[in-house]
């Protein structure tokens, strides 16, 4: 069983690449953001939620998961990475998707989400819903995430640079293998060769 961590600022394209892996088969996605949303936490400020809450939700999800695991949005800071290590979760690979602040803001502002099944779409030509405003998968009306506004996205980008980027060095120092993507390169399909 492999554990792969996807790291990238909001809008970097973690979701679509992870979906490719999950659709291919053999991967379970564990998204800390989705776990928090499902548990009813208010994520509208863009600030990180307390480590103990996130760790407990992710730990339970890892225990339940079958096959290879993709961690999406976790760990988000050094103490979460250290906790994962303490829990003896062996990390096999890091997939890091780089994105500039400008692109991050523009993508988050164009993102639509299904509040029921969490599928994401865009308001642009890149993966729009088949019927405007409606989820292709479950027919629910699409919404914008409450944290996908310019002010909160800038905050989330800052939080990413300050708290999440240092975990790249942490994993480098552990000799973990890296796959690095550029969010703006059209190479989504390469993901299956790398995981
Ligand atoms: P995401 O869906 O990954 O973009 O996460 C949305 C929000 O959930 C973040 O802005 C944080 O407020 C919170 N969140 C998600 N994952 C974590 C984490 N690992 N640690 C703390 N807060 C998190």
PDB file of N, CA and C in Angstrom, residues 5 12 20 43 45 66 79 109 111 124-125 129 132 141-142 149 158-159 162 171 180 188:
ATOM      1  N   UNK A   5       1.412  12.106  -1.007  1.00  0.00           N
ATOM      2  CA  UNK A   5       0.917  13.401  -0.525  1.00  0.00           C
ATOM      3  C   UNK A   5       0.910  14.394  -1.687  1.00  0.00           C
ATOM      4  N   UNK A  12      -4.227  24.945  -7.560  1.00  0.00           N
ATOM      5  CA  UNK A  12      -3.071  24.425  -8.300  1.00  0.00           C
ATOM      6  C   UNK A  12      -3.454  23.256  -9.208  1.00  0.00           C
ATOM      7  N   UNK A  20      -8.046  11.896 -11.491  1.00  0.00           N
ATOM      8  CA  UNK A  20      -7.515  10.993 -12.517  1.00  0.00           C
ATOM      9  C   UNK A  20      -7.000   9.711 -11.866  1.00  0.00           C
ATOM     10  N   UNK A  43     -14.978  27.166   7.276  1.00  0.00           N
ATOM     11  CA  UNK A  43     -13.637  27.333   6.700  1.00  0.00           C
ATOM     12  C   UNK A  43     -13.513  28.670   5.979  1.00  0.00           C
ATOM     13  N   UNK A  45     -12.669  31.626   6.770  1.00  0.00           N
ATOM     14  CA  UNK A  45     -11.627  32.617   7.063  1.00  0.00           C
ATOM     15  C   UNK A  45     -10.327  32.349   6.303  1.00  0.00           C
ATOM     16  N   UNK A  66      -8.794   1.814   2.066  1.00  0.00           N
ATOM     17  CA  UNK A  66      -8.239   0.589   1.487  1.00  0.00           C
ATOM     18  C   UNK A  66      -7.404   0.945   0.270  1.00  0.00           C
ATOM     19  N   UNK A  79       4.074  20.533  11.993  1.00  0.00           N
ATOM     20  CA  UNK A  79       3.665  19.687  13.114  1.00  0.00           C
ATOM     21  C   UNK A  79       2.744  18.562  12.643  1.00  0.00           C
ATOM     22  N   UNK A 109     -11.260  32.089  -8.124  1.00  0.00           N
ATOM     23  CA  UNK A 109     -12.440  32.914  -8.399  1.00  0.00           C
ATOM     24  C   UNK A 109     -13.343  32.277  -9.455  1.00  0.00           C
ATOM     25  N   UNK A 111     -13.747  28.986  -9.729  1.00  0.00           N
ATOM     26  CA  UNK A 111     -14.084  27.605  -9.345  1.00  0.00           C
ATOM     27  C   UNK A 111     -15.529  27.491  -8.868  1.00  0.00           C
ATOM     28  N   UNK A 124     -14.822  28.639 -16.626  1.00  0.00           N
ATOM     29  CA  UNK A 124     -14.111  28.850 -17.888  1.00  0.00           C
ATOM     30  C   UNK A 124     -14.351  27.641 -18.805  1.00  0.00           C
ATOM     31  N   UNK A 125     -13.571  27.559 -19.905  1.00  0.00           N
ATOM     32  CA  UNK A 125     -13.729  26.425 -20.824  1.00  0.00           C
ATOM     33  C   UNK A 125     -13.080  25.164 -20.285  1.00  0.00           C
ATOM     34  N   UNK A 129     -19.429  22.641 -16.164  1.00  0.00           N
ATOM     35  CA  UNK A 129     -20.490  21.631 -16.093  1.00  0.00           C
ATOM     36  C   UNK A 129     -21.194  21.542 -17.448  1.00  0.00           C
ATOM     37  N   UNK A 132     -25.214  24.550 -17.358  1.00  0.00           N
ATOM     38  CA  UNK A 132     -24.721  25.637 -16.523  1.00  0.00           C
ATOM     39  C   UNK A 132     -25.288  25.577 -15.098  1.00  0.00           C
ATOM     40  N   UNK A 141     -27.401  21.892  -7.519  1.00  0.00           N
ATOM     41  CA  UNK A 141     -27.010  23.231  -7.982  1.00  0.00           C
ATOM     42  C   UNK A 141     -25.595  23.550  -7.482  1.00  0.00           C
ATOM     43  N   UNK A 142     -24.734  24.026  -8.391  1.00  0.00           N
ATOM     44  CA  UNK A 142     -23.344  24.329  -8.014  1.00  0.00           C
ATOM     45  C   UNK A 142     -23.276  25.651  -7.252  1.00  0.00           C
ATOM     46  N   UNK A 149     -12.981  33.709  -2.340  1.00  0.00           N
ATOM     47  CA  UNK A 149     -13.097  35.129  -2.699  1.00  0.00           C
ATOM     48  C   UNK A 149     -11.699  35.716  -2.594  1.00  0.00           C
ATOM     49  N   UNK A 158      -0.909  32.975   1.331  1.00  0.00           N
ATOM     50  CA  UNK A 158       0.106  33.358   2.324  1.00  0.00           C
ATOM     51  C   UNK A 158       0.310  32.229   3.339  1.00  0.00           C
ATOM     52  N   UNK A 159      -0.817  31.669   3.809  1.00  0.00           N
ATOM     53  CA  UNK A 159      -0.755  30.558   4.772  1.00  0.00           C
ATOM     54  C   UNK A 159       0.013  29.392   4.143  1.00  0.00           C
ATOM     55  N   UNK A 162       3.740  30.246   4.047  1.00  0.00           N
ATOM     56  CA  UNK A 162       4.332  30.321   5.386  1.00  0.00           C
ATOM     57  C   UNK A 162       4.368  28.968   6.093  1.00  0.00           C
ATOM     58  N   UNK A 171      10.321  16.762   3.921  1.00  0.00           N
ATOM     59  CA  UNK A 171      10.289  15.481   3.208  1.00  0.00           C
ATOM     60  C   UNK A 171      11.563  15.273   2.384  1.00  0.00           C
ATOM     61  N   UNK A 180       7.323  16.925  -9.460  1.00  0.00           N
ATOM     62  CA  UNK A 180       6.954  18.348  -9.439  1.00  0.00           C
ATOM     63  C   UNK A 180       6.229  18.705 -10.734  1.00  0.00           C
ATOM     64  N   UNK A 188      -1.533  17.275 -17.224  1.00  0.00           N
ATOM     65  CA  UNK A 188      -2.342  16.544 -16.236  1.00  0.00           C
ATOM     66  C   UNK A 188      -2.231  15.033 -16.417  1.00  0.00           C
TER      67      UNK A 188
END
